[in-house]
Tab-separated table of C-alpha atoms in Angstrom:
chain	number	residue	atom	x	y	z
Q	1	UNK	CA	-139.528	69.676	-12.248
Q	2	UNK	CA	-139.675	72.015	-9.484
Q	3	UNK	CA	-141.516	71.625	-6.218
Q	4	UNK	CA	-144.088	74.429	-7.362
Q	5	UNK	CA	-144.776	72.277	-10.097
Q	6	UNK	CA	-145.334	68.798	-8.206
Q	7	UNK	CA	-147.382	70.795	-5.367
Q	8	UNK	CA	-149.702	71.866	-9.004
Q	9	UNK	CA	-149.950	68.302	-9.988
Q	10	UNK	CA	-150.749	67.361	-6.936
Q	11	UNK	CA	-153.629	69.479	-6.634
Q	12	UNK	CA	-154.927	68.744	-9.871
Q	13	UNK	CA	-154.909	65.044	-8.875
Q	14	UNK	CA	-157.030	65.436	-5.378
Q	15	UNK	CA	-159.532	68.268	-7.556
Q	16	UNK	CA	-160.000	65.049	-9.974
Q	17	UNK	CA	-160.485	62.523	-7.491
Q	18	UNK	CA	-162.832	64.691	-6.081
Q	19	UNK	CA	-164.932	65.797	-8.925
Q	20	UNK	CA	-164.730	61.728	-9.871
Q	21	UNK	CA	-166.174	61.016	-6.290
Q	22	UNK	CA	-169.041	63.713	-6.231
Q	23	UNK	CA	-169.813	62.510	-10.349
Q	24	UNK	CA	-170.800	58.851	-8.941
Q	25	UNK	CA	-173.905	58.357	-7.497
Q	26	UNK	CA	-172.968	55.652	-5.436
Q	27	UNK	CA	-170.938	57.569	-2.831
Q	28	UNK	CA	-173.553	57.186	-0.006
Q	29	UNK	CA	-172.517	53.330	-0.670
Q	30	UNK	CA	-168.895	53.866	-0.325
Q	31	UNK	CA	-169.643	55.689	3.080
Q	32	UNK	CA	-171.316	52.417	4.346
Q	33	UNK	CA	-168.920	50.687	3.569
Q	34	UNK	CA	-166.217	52.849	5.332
Q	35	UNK	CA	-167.986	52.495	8.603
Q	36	UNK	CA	-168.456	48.562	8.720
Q	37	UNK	CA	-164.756	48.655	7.667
């Protein structure tokens, strides 16, 4: 695989992560959660 590729996969993987976080509802939890950390 070239590095072109990997940069494409990589992308794809942060774009799906994203859409997962912005799909749950519970993200305002995960925020809390973040700041007592």
């Amino acid at each position: 695989m070239s590095a072109f590729d990997l940069f494409l996969q990589l992308i794809h993987c942060l774009i799906s992560v994203l859409l997962f976080v912005i799909k749950r509802k519970d993200t305002a939890v995960i925020r809390k959660r973040i700041i007592f950390v």
